[in-house]
PDB file of C-alpha atoms in Angstrom:
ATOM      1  CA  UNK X   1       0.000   0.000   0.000  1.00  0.00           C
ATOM      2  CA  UNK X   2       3.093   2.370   1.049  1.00  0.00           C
ATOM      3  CA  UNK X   3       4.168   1.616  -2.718  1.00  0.00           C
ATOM      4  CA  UNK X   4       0.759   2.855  -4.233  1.00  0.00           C
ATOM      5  CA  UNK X   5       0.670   5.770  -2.204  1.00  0.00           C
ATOM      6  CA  UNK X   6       4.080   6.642  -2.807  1.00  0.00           C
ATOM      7  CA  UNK X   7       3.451   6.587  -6.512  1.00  0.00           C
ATOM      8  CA  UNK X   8      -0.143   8.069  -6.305  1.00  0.00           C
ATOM      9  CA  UNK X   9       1.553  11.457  -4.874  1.00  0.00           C
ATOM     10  CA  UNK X  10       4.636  11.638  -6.717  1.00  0.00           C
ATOM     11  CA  UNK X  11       2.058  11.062 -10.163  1.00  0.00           C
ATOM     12  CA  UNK X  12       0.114  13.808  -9.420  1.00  0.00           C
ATOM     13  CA  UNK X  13       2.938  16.347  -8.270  1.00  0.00           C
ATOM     14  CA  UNK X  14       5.114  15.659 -11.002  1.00  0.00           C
ATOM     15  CA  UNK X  15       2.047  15.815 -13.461  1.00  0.00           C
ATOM     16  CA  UNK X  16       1.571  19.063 -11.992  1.00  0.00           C
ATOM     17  CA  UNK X  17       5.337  20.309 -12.150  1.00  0.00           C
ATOM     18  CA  UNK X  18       5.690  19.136 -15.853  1.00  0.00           C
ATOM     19  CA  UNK X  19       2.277  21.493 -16.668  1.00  0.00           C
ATOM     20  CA  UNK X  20       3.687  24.049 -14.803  1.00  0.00           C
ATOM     21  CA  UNK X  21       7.248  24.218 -16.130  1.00  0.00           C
ATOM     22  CA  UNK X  22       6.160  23.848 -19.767  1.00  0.00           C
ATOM     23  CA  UNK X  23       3.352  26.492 -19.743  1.00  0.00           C
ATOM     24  CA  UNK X  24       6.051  28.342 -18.845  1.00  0.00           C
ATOM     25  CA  UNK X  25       8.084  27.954 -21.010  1.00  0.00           C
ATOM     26  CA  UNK X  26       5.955  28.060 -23.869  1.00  0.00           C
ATOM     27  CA  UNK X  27       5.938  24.451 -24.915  1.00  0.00           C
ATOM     28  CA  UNK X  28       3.282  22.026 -25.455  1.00  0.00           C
ATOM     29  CA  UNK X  29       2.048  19.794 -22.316  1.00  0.00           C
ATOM     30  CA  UNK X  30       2.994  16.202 -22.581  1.00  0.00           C
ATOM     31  CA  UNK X  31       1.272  13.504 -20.481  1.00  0.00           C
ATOM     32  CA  UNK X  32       3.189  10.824 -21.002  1.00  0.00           C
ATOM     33  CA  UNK X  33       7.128  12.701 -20.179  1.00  0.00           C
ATOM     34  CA  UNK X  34       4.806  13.588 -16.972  1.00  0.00           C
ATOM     35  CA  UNK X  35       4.093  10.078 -16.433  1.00  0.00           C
ATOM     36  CA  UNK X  36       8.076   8.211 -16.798  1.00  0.00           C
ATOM     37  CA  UNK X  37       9.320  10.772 -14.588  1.00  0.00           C
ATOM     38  CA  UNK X  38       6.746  10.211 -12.388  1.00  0.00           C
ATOM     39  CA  UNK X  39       7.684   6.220 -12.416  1.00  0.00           C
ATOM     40  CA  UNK X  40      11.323   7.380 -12.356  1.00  0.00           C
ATOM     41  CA  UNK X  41      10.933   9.850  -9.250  1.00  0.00           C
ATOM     42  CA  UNK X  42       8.704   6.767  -7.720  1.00  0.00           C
ATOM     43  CA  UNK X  43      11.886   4.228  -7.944  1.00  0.00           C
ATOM     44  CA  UNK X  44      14.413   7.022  -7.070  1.00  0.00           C
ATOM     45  CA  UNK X  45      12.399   7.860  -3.812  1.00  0.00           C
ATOM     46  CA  UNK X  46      12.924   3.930  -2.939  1.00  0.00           C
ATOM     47  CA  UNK X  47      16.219   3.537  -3.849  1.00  0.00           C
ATOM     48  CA  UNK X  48      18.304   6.449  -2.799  1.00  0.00           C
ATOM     49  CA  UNK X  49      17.614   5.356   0.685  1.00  0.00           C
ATOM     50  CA  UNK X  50      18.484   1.982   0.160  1.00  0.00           C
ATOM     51  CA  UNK X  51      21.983   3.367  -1.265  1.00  0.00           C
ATOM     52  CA  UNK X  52      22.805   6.048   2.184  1.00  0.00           C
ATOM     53  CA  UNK X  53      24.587   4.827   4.701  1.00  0.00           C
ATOM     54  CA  UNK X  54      22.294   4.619   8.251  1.00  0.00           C
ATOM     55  CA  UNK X  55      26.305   4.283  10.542  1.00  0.00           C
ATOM     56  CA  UNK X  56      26.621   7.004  13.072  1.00  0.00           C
ATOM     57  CA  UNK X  57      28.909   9.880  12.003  1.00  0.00           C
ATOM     58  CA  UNK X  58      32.246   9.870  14.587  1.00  0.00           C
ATOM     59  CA  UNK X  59      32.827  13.485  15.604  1.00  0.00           C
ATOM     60  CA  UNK X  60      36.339  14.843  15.148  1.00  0.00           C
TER      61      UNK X  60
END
């Protein structure tokens, strides 16, 4: 469920961005460059973590 979610939110807010950004810009709207960087932010959100270290930082 924490997957769906997940993917639900970063759909819509990166469907939103890309609208955003290219009415901006004065280019034409594409739903489906919305929708891969929507699948792309999903698996980044999931793996970047995965990739961090969780150690304790030793103070000098």
């Amino acid at each position: 469920m924490r997957y769906l979610a997940t993917f639900f939110w970063a759909f819509l807010l990166v469907q939103m961005l890309s609208y955003v950004v290219s009415s901006m810009m004065g280019a034409e709207y594409h739903f489906e460059t919305g929708a891969l960087l929507a699948v792309i932010a999903t698996v980044l959100i999931y793996v970047v973590p995965t990739i961090l270290p969780n150690d304790p930082v030793e103070k000098h």
